[in-house]
């Protein structure tokens, strides 16, 4: 209890000056003259607009990636006090004085700088020497493509940071597995792995490949754990559960958290509202919410509504009609009913209003109290401006001849009776007597006579239809499809009815969190980018050979330029290292299969793990690009390159330790001096008298471990057991 | 012992027969386990019954085959009109009989076999196969259908034998056979002139021979070993020769071979020389042999189809020269381009066509209001252009002037022959590809401006070389803007008669879009040479045919807003395909799996994953299982593992495919899934019987379980058979329909 009286309070710390120095140089290289140039450089023009949206808290959805990366960039803007007022429209435009360029670029630069000491740590944790670790860090440090990418308001450096962090923390976790499972540091590194993975995914979807890699390695290790019969069943189960929670559940939760924060931050209506559902739009400030505020919730007979198609492809639009009729004869010679056109129109218009009418009554106003429309009720829809009734009949639609034409009925007295009764089918009903609700209900209109379903075919009509979208009656419905489903967006009760019923304000709050999150996710994955050509676009094969570059910025007067271009020496040698690794790996594998062990067991395991993480990290971040159809640029290769660079010193050390000395060591005793001196001389772990003792312990065990393996492994062929 | 079903059930009690080639399971279990298991069996067959064992097995196989043929050939002639894709494959069979060249996205073997079957059964190739629903009338179509049904019927004995080999259990094999025999989907798909029965035949045959040759592993280089190994190779070639999805079974066999070799390589009792022999044998039988056969099918294909036909336009000019009836065939044209030549210019990209212009202007608001320039797939006078010098307008055909050849790097002007306007480009955006420049026809009678000047370059050539007809791949570079003439491949709207857009692209990347070649060439001042010297060699033809097929496959993109079948729909039998008939008066055939079978398959996959992982974890934890259970777990993990792998390989790649997908793509995977079901339920029921061994009725659990499954499947087939054999009368919504009450999912529309 009063132990400190007996013994002095001693705090010991190991500070690895290598790491400190590397971090310092990393910071220097990434932060020096960060605010230069004070102009929009390349994709800053793209990320910048999202930062502005965050600053102004305007809702948006970026089709190309999840929001975490944009949020991080916006955090920089927030710290620098950016107000979001800058027009991001042209690469090379000078920043106005209100843009805090330095702080906007700070976070990517920090991430890039921290990648340097992390590279050191990863190689060290993989069980290689300090020399190799320093080499890896230096290579990351001086790779000019990484420097360029880190110094700008771009996301690759942050992605690389989290990728490396995920791998590093997994390695730390894996190494602490032997000493202290379930210790605090064990938990910390395990959880950090999961969090880093989901951060990487949250920045760009390609981060998911690193996540899969870590999952795969963890699965193999877990499988070995299952095979460890020294552990009791319960303990194995605990291990598996801990991994499942940290590596499967946590990432999903963290990922959802990004979207939660995204939606929490962005509460104002903006340009991307349209692709979201009406319910979500109504939850944003301004925009639709201004209109829908205080709308009556329940649709009643006599309600005036606009009907929005839920599918919204090719564009979101509303059911529409206008005075013009279908042409008597189409261009291809087919005839029509010559009745009033019904279309889908992507703009707000007075012709989008329809009145829900009870077929049994003539009045078009809402009773007091309002009579709500329920699932299964038969209704007529009256077009507000022309007072004609929505109708469909067995006439081929103008562009989809297999479906029925939908029109507003005009009685030409030609023995073509009106067929204007529609049965309301609420798709997302909870009971069979559900009431038709504004915005929330998704409804289908089933034609009573022909059981056709009102559907947006999406085909644009020719000039006679003012290029609006075709609406048809689909005879053969094949299950649920968004194009047959509509929802009421704007709604008011017909006049002359008392205002009492309007009091039931809409309760949209519940639609706010989970559902839009999923929807946003889905939209994001399905929104397609169309134009796939760019002056600097390249193919994955160009990347390895560095056969491409990107001109990021050009000063209009002085012709000062920034180019994204890799260091040829590093790229070529890293590729060579990958090749050497693959060949050696196959060679060792085949020899081991014939029970010839060139490497001792733990040295082999180290070699395999290094390959799985570094060469594997390169492969998973590179190969999938061959299958992607989007426009590709050189910077897409950088995450793969970061892993590949780590492999270079690993392979070099292996070659120098095990292959180059092979001939010499065959003559001398295997435990001879060899690289011992290098090892000790290089370990510049200095005792400074502060911090914990743990690091030192690990370091020394690492050295011991290596000493043993070197002594046993070099120069002798072992027969594997 | 009766040889039929009863024999099967009794036979189930027998443990593995040690035939000429021991089974995998038997090897895994070891002889002591087998004897012990026999001892444990409650109803141990008397030694005298062993005499009946072999005949009983043969009888059972015969019965299975008979059932399969009976179901497949029943009402084969119905409906006597074209159903669904018969319109394509029947037509292509006719093309072989008529020897006209055509293009299809699939390799030729399947259609060749259909053509052969038609030819042998007396079909003369005169039926047009225009559209589904056309009556065959007097044309003989049964030969082709019969051939497909024959191959489709063979699937079931193959599946039976495969499962028998993997599990050494007759009930498992019998269950598999029943699942497939009574599946309406397999039945429907086997009854028509389609590629799928042929494809599935080769897939299953390859699987069977692979499993057989695995069983022969203890006697390498023996005659049966060689036989099965080379049969595997032959069937692989067949599968790939019918459709490119045959690649999946190649993957499976490849994986099996690799793990096999790895196993041999790790066996220190085998010398490296022997391992080398093993490797060579496999390379010979599984790589060289299939490749040779596959190439041979193409050789036959190109030999048989030697007349010009509907497929010509898809192929390059040089290719067309070998088809009789094509205007390039036996044609003779001047070899080198000269000023004054009249030429047509064809895009190097497949299916884009010739550079074209016509006397219509771009409409208001789309670039400059000048004459349209497009590409057009058909031959037409408007495709003709005259090469002129950029700076003089003198008639180069004047006989007093010497012939001057066009050389690589020359600056030229291309004058449209019909309208005398020059090919022109300028800084206006192209009609569809907004980042490119517009290409127009400009000038009057050949007099334009400097925007009409193009530099002609040959890809990979030095300056000053002459330009060859057909062979030279040329680029046209606009002198003023520096852009390259290209075709974007996009279809222009009605105002340009839906021809394809031509642009001048400022991106100088070398793509096929911007490469052209000269096809027709008329110049009276030059001597003509025969085109035969340009004939491509066979490897070039092979390569080009594959490029065209791959492009064609990628081109089959779903249109927007079209209801398309998604891969996840398939295993749950979400939606079928209408083969014939819509209305209640039609003869309707609907391709839909027997839902009982399919849902059982789905359940079995889940059960398999569960039980498989339990056994795997138990083994990894080092649990010591009783010998009987150990044997069953080996069957489950090894035999079942192979089947599961087959299912995955034949199913999951579809999720990555961008092309349009159909329900019937799932059927190869479904075969594997059914085999897995048979094997799984047999094993699970045996495990049940074993764990209940202390109870008196335990021995019957297995027999009863199998029997009830068989009966249930047969009954479901009785319910759903009208789907395959055809329905007439009211639709299923109507209570009077034979299918009333059977529309279990709303998405089934029969």
PDB file of N, CA, C and O in Angstrom, chain B residues 275-323:
ATOM      1  N   UNK B 275       6.600 -38.163 -60.194  1.00  0.00           N
ATOM      2  CA  UNK B 275       5.790 -36.945 -60.120  1.00  0.00           C
ATOM      3  C   UNK B 275       5.804 -36.247 -61.480  1.00  0.00           C
ATOM      4  O   UNK B 275       4.772 -35.786 -61.966  1.00  0.00           O
ATOM      5  N   UNK B 276       6.983 -36.206 -62.092  1.00  0.00           N
ATOM      6  CA  UNK B 276       7.082 -35.602 -63.421  1.00  0.00           C
ATOM      7  C   UNK B 276       6.199 -36.317 -64.420  1.00  0.00           C
ATOM      8  O   UNK B 276       5.518 -35.686 -65.239  1.00  0.00           O
ATOM      9  N   UNK B 277       6.159 -37.637 -64.338  1.00  0.00           N
ATOM     10  CA  UNK B 277       5.298 -38.390 -65.243  1.00  0.00           C
ATOM     11  C   UNK B 277       3.839 -38.028 -65.020  1.00  0.00           C
ATOM     12  O   UNK B 277       3.072 -37.825 -65.962  1.00  0.00           O
ATOM     13  N   UNK B 278       3.476 -37.970 -63.735  1.00  0.00           N
ATOM     14  CA  UNK B 278       2.092 -37.591 -63.418  1.00  0.00           C
ATOM     15  C   UNK B 278       1.752 -36.238 -64.041  1.00  0.00           C
ATOM     16  O   UNK B 278       0.711 -36.067 -64.668  1.00  0.00           O
ATOM     17  N   UNK B 279       2.669 -35.315 -63.833  1.00  0.00           N
ATOM     18  CA  UNK B 279       2.441 -33.962 -64.336  1.00  0.00           C
ATOM     19  C   UNK B 279       2.284 -33.983 -65.860  1.00  0.00           C
ATOM     20  O   UNK B 279       1.356 -33.378 -66.415  1.00  0.00           O
ATOM     21  N   UNK B 280       3.161 -34.700 -66.514  1.00  0.00           N
ATOM     22  CA  UNK B 280       3.104 -34.740 -67.975  1.00  0.00           C
ATOM     23  C   UNK B 280       1.792 -35.368 -68.446  1.00  0.00           C
ATOM     24  O   UNK B 280       1.162 -34.881 -69.393  1.00  0.00           O
ATOM     25  N   UNK B 281       1.401 -36.433 -67.781  1.00  0.00           N
ATOM     26  CA  UNK B 281       0.148 -37.085 -68.172  1.00  0.00           C
ATOM     27  C   UNK B 281      -1.002 -36.105 -68.092  1.00  0.00           C
ATOM     28  O   UNK B 281      -1.853 -36.024 -68.987  1.00  0.00           O
ATOM     29  N   UNK B 282      -1.025 -35.328 -67.023  1.00  0.00           N
ATOM     30  CA  UNK B 282      -2.137 -34.390 -66.867  1.00  0.00           C
ATOM     31  C   UNK B 282      -2.055 -33.251 -67.879  1.00  0.00           C
ATOM     32  O   UNK B 282      -3.069 -32.793 -68.391  1.00  0.00           O
ATOM     33  N   UNK B 283      -0.843 -32.802 -68.125  1.00  0.00           N
ATOM     34  CA  UNK B 283      -0.723 -31.734 -69.131  1.00  0.00           C
ATOM     35  C   UNK B 283      -1.206 -32.241 -70.481  1.00  0.00           C
ATOM     36  O   UNK B 283      -1.951 -31.566 -71.192  1.00  0.00           O
ATOM     37  N   UNK B 284      -0.831 -33.475 -70.788  1.00  0.00           N
ATOM     38  CA  UNK B 284      -1.258 -34.046 -72.065  1.00  0.00           C
ATOM     39  C   UNK B 284      -2.771 -34.169 -72.137  1.00  0.00           C
ATOM     40  O   UNK B 284      -3.405 -33.722 -73.093  1.00  0.00           O
ATOM     41  N   UNK B 285      -3.347 -34.772 -71.110  1.00  0.00           N
ATOM     42  CA  UNK B 285      -4.767 -35.123 -71.200  1.00  0.00           C
ATOM     43  C   UNK B 285      -5.679 -33.950 -70.871  1.00  0.00           C
ATOM     44  O   UNK B 285      -6.798 -33.896 -71.355  1.00  0.00           O
ATOM     45  N   UNK B 286      -5.243 -33.054 -70.001  1.00  0.00           N
ATOM     46  CA  UNK B 286      -6.157 -32.009 -69.543  1.00  0.00           C
ATOM     47  C   UNK B 286      -5.867 -30.648 -70.168  1.00  0.00           C
ATOM     48  O   UNK B 286      -6.658 -29.730 -70.020  1.00  0.00           O
ATOM     49  N   UNK B 287      -4.760 -30.494 -70.834  1.00  0.00           N
ATOM     50  CA  UNK B 287      -4.491 -29.215 -71.475  1.00  0.00           C
ATOM     51  C   UNK B 287      -4.325 -29.393 -72.982  1.00  0.00           C
ATOM     52  O   UNK B 287      -5.048 -28.797 -73.778  1.00  0.00           O
ATOM     53  N   UNK B 288      -3.394 -30.260 -73.362  1.00  0.00           N
ATOM     54  CA  UNK B 288      -3.102 -30.387 -74.795  1.00  0.00           C
ATOM     55  C   UNK B 288      -4.289 -30.988 -75.543  1.00  0.00           C
ATOM     56  O   UNK B 288      -4.749 -30.444 -76.548  1.00  0.00           O
ATOM     57  N   UNK B 289      -4.807 -32.086 -75.004  1.00  0.00           N
ATOM     58  CA  UNK B 289      -5.912 -32.756 -75.688  1.00  0.00           C
ATOM     59  C   UNK B 289      -7.141 -31.851 -75.827  1.00  0.00           C
ATOM     60  O   UNK B 289      -7.664 -31.677 -76.930  1.00  0.00           O
ATOM     61  N   UNK B 290      -7.634 -31.233 -74.734  1.00  0.00           N
ATOM     62  CA  UNK B 290      -8.796 -30.353 -74.903  1.00  0.00           C
ATOM     63  C   UNK B 290      -8.531 -29.208 -75.863  1.00  0.00           C
ATOM     64  O   UNK B 290      -9.390 -28.877 -76.684  1.00  0.00           O
ATOM     65  N   UNK B 291      -7.337 -28.623 -75.771  1.00  0.00           N
ATOM     66  CA  UNK B 291      -7.056 -27.501 -76.668  1.00  0.00           C
ATOM     67  C   UNK B 291      -7.103 -27.950 -78.119  1.00  0.00           C
ATOM     68  O   UNK B 291      -7.666 -27.262 -78.981  1.00  0.00           O
ATOM     69  N   UNK B 292      -6.533 -29.118 -78.374  1.00  0.00           N
ATOM     70  CA  UNK B 292      -6.533 -29.618 -79.746  1.00  0.00           C
ATOM     71  C   UNK B 292      -7.961 -29.843 -80.223  1.00  0.00           C
ATOM     72  O   UNK B 292      -8.339 -29.426 -81.329  1.00  0.00           O
ATOM     73  N   UNK B 293      -8.773 -30.454 -79.367  1.00  0.00           N
ATOM     74  CA  UNK B 293     -10.153 -30.721 -79.768  1.00  0.00           C
ATOM     75  C   UNK B 293     -10.922 -29.427 -79.980  1.00  0.00           C
ATOM     76  O   UNK B 293     -11.684 -29.283 -80.939  1.00  0.00           O
ATOM     77  N   UNK B 294     -10.704 -28.496 -79.049  1.00  0.00           N
ATOM     78  CA  UNK B 294     -11.413 -27.221 -79.141  1.00  0.00           C
ATOM     79  C   UNK B 294     -11.051 -26.510 -80.447  1.00  0.00           C
ATOM     80  O   UNK B 294     -11.909 -25.992 -81.156  1.00  0.00           O
ATOM     81  N   UNK B 295      -9.759 -26.515 -80.754  1.00  0.00           N
ATOM     82  CA  UNK B 295      -9.325 -25.891 -82.008  1.00  0.00           C
ATOM     83  C   UNK B 295      -9.930 -26.632 -83.193  1.00  0.00           C
ATOM     84  O   UNK B 295     -10.333 -26.008 -84.187  1.00  0.00           O
ATOM     85  N   UNK B 296      -9.992 -27.953 -83.061  1.00  0.00           N
ATOM     86  CA  UNK B 296     -10.535 -28.736 -84.166  1.00  0.00           C
ATOM     87  C   UNK B 296     -11.988 -28.345 -84.442  1.00  0.00           C
ATOM     88  O   UNK B 296     -12.403 -28.255 -85.604  1.00  0.00           O
ATOM     89  N   UNK B 297     -12.764 -28.067 -83.382  1.00  0.00           N
ATOM     90  CA  UNK B 297     -14.157 -27.677 -83.633  1.00  0.00           C
ATOM     91  C   UNK B 297     -14.202 -26.394 -84.458  1.00  0.00           C
ATOM     92  O   UNK B 297     -15.037 -26.251 -85.335  1.00  0.00           O
ATOM     93  N   UNK B 298     -13.284 -25.492 -84.154  1.00  0.00           N
ATOM     94  CA  UNK B 298     -13.272 -24.256 -84.942  1.00  0.00           C
ATOM     95  C   UNK B 298     -12.871 -24.518 -86.386  1.00  0.00           C
ATOM     96  O   UNK B 298     -13.398 -23.910 -87.313  1.00  0.00           O
ATOM     97  N   UNK B 299     -11.886 -25.425 -86.541  1.00  0.00           N
ATOM     98  CA  UNK B 299     -11.462 -25.738 -87.898  1.00  0.00           C
ATOM     99  C   UNK B 299     -12.651 -26.267 -88.693  1.00  0.00           C
ATOM    100  O   UNK B 299     -12.914 -25.828 -89.830  1.00  0.00           O
ATOM    101  N   UNK B 300     -13.412 -27.183 -88.077  1.00  0.00           N
ATOM    102  CA  UNK B 300     -14.590 -27.726 -88.755  1.00  0.00           C
ATOM    103  C   UNK B 300     -15.591 -26.609 -89.040  1.00  0.00           C
ATOM    104  O   UNK B 300     -16.138 -26.490 -90.133  1.00  0.00           O
ATOM    105  N   UNK B 301     -15.783 -25.766 -88.023  1.00  0.00           N
ATOM    106  CA  UNK B 301     -16.730 -24.661 -88.144  1.00  0.00           C
ATOM    107  C   UNK B 301     -16.410 -23.803 -89.370  1.00  0.00           C
ATOM    108  O   UNK B 301     -17.269 -23.545 -90.204  1.00  0.00           O
ATOM    109  N   UNK B 302     -15.147 -23.397 -89.482  1.00  0.00           N
ATOM    110  CA  UNK B 302     -14.807 -22.515 -90.592  1.00  0.00           C
ATOM    111  C   UNK B 302     -14.772 -23.259 -91.918  1.00  0.00           C
ATOM    112  O   UNK B 302     -14.964 -22.664 -92.972  1.00  0.00           O
ATOM    113  N   UNK B 303     -14.532 -24.576 -91.844  1.00  0.00           N
ATOM    114  CA  UNK B 303     -14.525 -25.338 -93.083  1.00  0.00           C
ATOM    115  C   UNK B 303     -15.952 -25.508 -93.599  1.00  0.00           C
ATOM    116  O   UNK B 303     -16.215 -25.385 -94.791  1.00  0.00           O
ATOM    117  N   UNK B 304     -16.857 -25.803 -92.659  1.00  0.00           N
ATOM    118  CA  UNK B 304     -18.240 -26.047 -93.078  1.00  0.00           C
ATOM    119  C   UNK B 304     -18.876 -24.760 -93.584  1.00  0.00           C
ATOM    120  O   UNK B 304     -19.536 -24.732 -94.613  1.00  0.00           O
ATOM    121  N   UNK B 305     -18.675 -23.670 -92.844  1.00  0.00           N
ATOM    122  CA  UNK B 305     -19.355 -22.418 -93.195  1.00  0.00           C
ATOM    123  C   UNK B 305     -18.491 -21.643 -94.180  1.00  0.00           C
ATOM    124  O   UNK B 305     -17.637 -20.867 -93.787  1.00  0.00           O
ATOM    125  N   UNK B 306     -18.702 -21.879 -95.442  1.00  0.00           N
ATOM    126  CA  UNK B 306     -17.856 -21.178 -96.401  1.00  0.00           C
ATOM    127  C   UNK B 306     -18.651 -20.265 -97.319  1.00  0.00           C
ATOM    128  O   UNK B 306     -18.148 -19.774 -98.294  1.00  0.00           O
ATOM    129  N   UNK B 307     -19.947 -20.053 -96.983  1.00  0.00           N
ATOM    130  CA  UNK B 307     -20.726 -19.144 -97.823  1.00  0.00           C
ATOM    131  C   UNK B 307     -21.019 -17.870 -97.056  1.00  0.00           C
ATOM    132  O   UNK B 307     -21.201 -17.898 -95.841  1.00  0.00           O
ATOM    133  N   UNK B 308     -21.103 -16.803 -97.785  1.00  0.00           N
ATOM    134  CA  UNK B 308     -21.420 -15.523 -97.173  1.00  0.00           C
ATOM    135  C   UNK B 308     -22.810 -15.585 -96.556  1.00  0.00           C
ATOM    136  O   UNK B 308     -23.720 -16.188 -97.101  1.00  0.00           O
ATOM    137  N   UNK B 309     -22.961 -14.984 -95.400  1.00  0.00           N
ATOM    138  CA  UNK B 309     -24.252 -15.044 -94.728  1.00  0.00           C
ATOM    139  C   UNK B 309     -24.444 -13.853 -93.832  1.00  0.00           C
ATOM    140  O   UNK B 309     -23.757 -12.837 -93.977  1.00  0.00           O
ATOM    141  N   UNK B 310     -25.359 -13.951 -92.852  1.00  0.00           N
ATOM    142  CA  UNK B 310     -25.685 -12.776 -92.034  1.00  0.00           C
ATOM    143  C   UNK B 310     -24.569 -12.355 -91.086  1.00  0.00           C
ATOM    144  O   UNK B 310     -24.638 -11.275 -90.528  1.00  0.00           O
ATOM    145  N   UNK B 311     -23.554 -13.184 -90.890  1.00  0.00           N
ATOM    146  CA  UNK B 311     -22.541 -12.830 -89.899  1.00  0.00           C
ATOM    147  C   UNK B 311     -21.358 -12.077 -90.449  1.00  0.00           C
ATOM    148  O   UNK B 311     -20.473 -11.689 -89.698  1.00  0.00           O
ATOM    149  N   UNK B 312     -21.326 -11.844 -91.754  1.00  0.00           N
ATOM    150  CA  UNK B 312     -20.126 -11.270 -92.370  1.00  0.00           C
ATOM    151  C   UNK B 312     -19.710  -9.955 -91.740  1.00  0.00           C
ATOM    152  O   UNK B 312     -18.550  -9.735 -91.432  1.00  0.00           O
ATOM    153  N   UNK B 313     -20.681  -9.061 -91.560  1.00  0.00           N
ATOM    154  CA  UNK B 313     -20.381  -7.684 -91.173  1.00  0.00           C
ATOM    155  C   UNK B 313     -19.691  -7.590 -89.835  1.00  0.00           C
ATOM    156  O   UNK B 313     -19.049  -6.599 -89.531  1.00  0.00           O
ATOM    157  N   UNK B 314     -19.833  -8.641 -88.995  1.00  0.00           N
ATOM    158  CA  UNK B 314     -19.205  -8.581 -87.685  1.00  0.00           C
ATOM    159  C   UNK B 314     -17.697  -8.753 -87.792  1.00  0.00           C
ATOM    160  O   UNK B 314     -16.969  -8.433 -86.879  1.00  0.00           O
ATOM    161  N   UNK B 315     -17.250  -9.291 -88.892  1.00  0.00           N
ATOM    162  CA  UNK B 315     -15.835  -9.649 -88.976  1.00  0.00           C
ATOM    163  C   UNK B 315     -15.081  -8.668 -89.858  1.00  0.00           C
ATOM    164  O   UNK B 315     -15.673  -7.916 -90.628  1.00  0.00           O
ATOM    165  N   UNK B 316     -13.776  -8.730 -89.766  1.00  0.00           N
ATOM    166  CA  UNK B 316     -12.946  -7.774 -90.471  1.00  0.00           C
ATOM    167  C   UNK B 316     -12.968  -8.067 -91.966  1.00  0.00           C
ATOM    168  O   UNK B 316     -13.373  -9.133 -92.401  1.00  0.00           O
ATOM    169  N   UNK B 317     -12.477  -7.105 -92.702  1.00  0.00           N
ATOM    170  CA  UNK B 317     -12.502  -7.229 -94.155  1.00  0.00           C
ATOM    171  C   UNK B 317     -11.701  -8.442 -94.608  1.00  0.00           C
ATOM    172  O   UNK B 317     -12.124  -9.196 -95.476  1.00  0.00           O
ATOM    173  N   UNK B 318     -10.529  -8.638 -93.990  1.00  0.00           N
ATOM    174  CA  UNK B 318      -9.681  -9.740 -94.420  1.00  0.00           C
ATOM    175  C   UNK B 318     -10.388 -11.063 -94.210  1.00  0.00           C
ATOM    176  O   UNK B 318     -10.280 -11.987 -95.009  1.00  0.00           O
ATOM    177  N   UNK B 319     -11.133 -11.138 -93.129  1.00  0.00           N
ATOM    178  CA  UNK B 319     -11.847 -12.364 -92.830  1.00  0.00           C
ATOM    179  C   UNK B 319     -12.924 -12.642 -93.873  1.00  0.00           C
ATOM    180  O   UNK B 319     -13.105 -13.766 -94.328  1.00  0.00           O
ATOM    181  N   UNK B 320     -13.617 -11.574 -94.242  1.00  0.00           N
ATOM    182  CA  UNK B 320     -14.728 -11.750 -95.179  1.00  0.00           C
ATOM    183  C   UNK B 320     -14.262 -12.258 -96.528  1.00  0.00           C
ATOM    184  O   UNK B 320     -15.007 -12.884 -97.265  1.00  0.00           O
ATOM    185  N   UNK B 321     -12.995 -11.982 -96.840  1.00  0.00           N
ATOM    186  CA  UNK B 321     -12.502 -12.346 -98.164  1.00  0.00           C
ATOM    187  C   UNK B 321     -12.534 -13.851 -98.387  1.00  0.00           C
ATOM    188  O   UNK B 321     -12.462 -14.319 -99.516  1.00  0.00           O
ATOM    189  N   UNK B 322     -12.642 -14.623 -97.289  1.00  0.00           N
ATOM    190  CA  UNK B 322     -12.617 -16.062 -97.494  1.00  0.00           C
ATOM    191  C   UNK B 322     -14.012 -16.674 -97.660  1.00  0.00           C
ATOM    192  O   UNK B 322     -14.135 -17.886 -97.811  1.00  0.00           O
ATOM    193  N   UNK B 323     -15.047 -15.896 -97.629  1.00  0.00           N
ATOM    194  CA  UNK B 323     -16.397 -16.435 -97.731  1.00  0.00           C
ATOM    195  C   UNK B 323     -16.907 -16.288 -99.158  1.00  0.00           C
ATOM    196  O   UNK B 323     -16.914 -15.185 -99.703  1.00  0.00           O
TER     197      UNK B 323
END
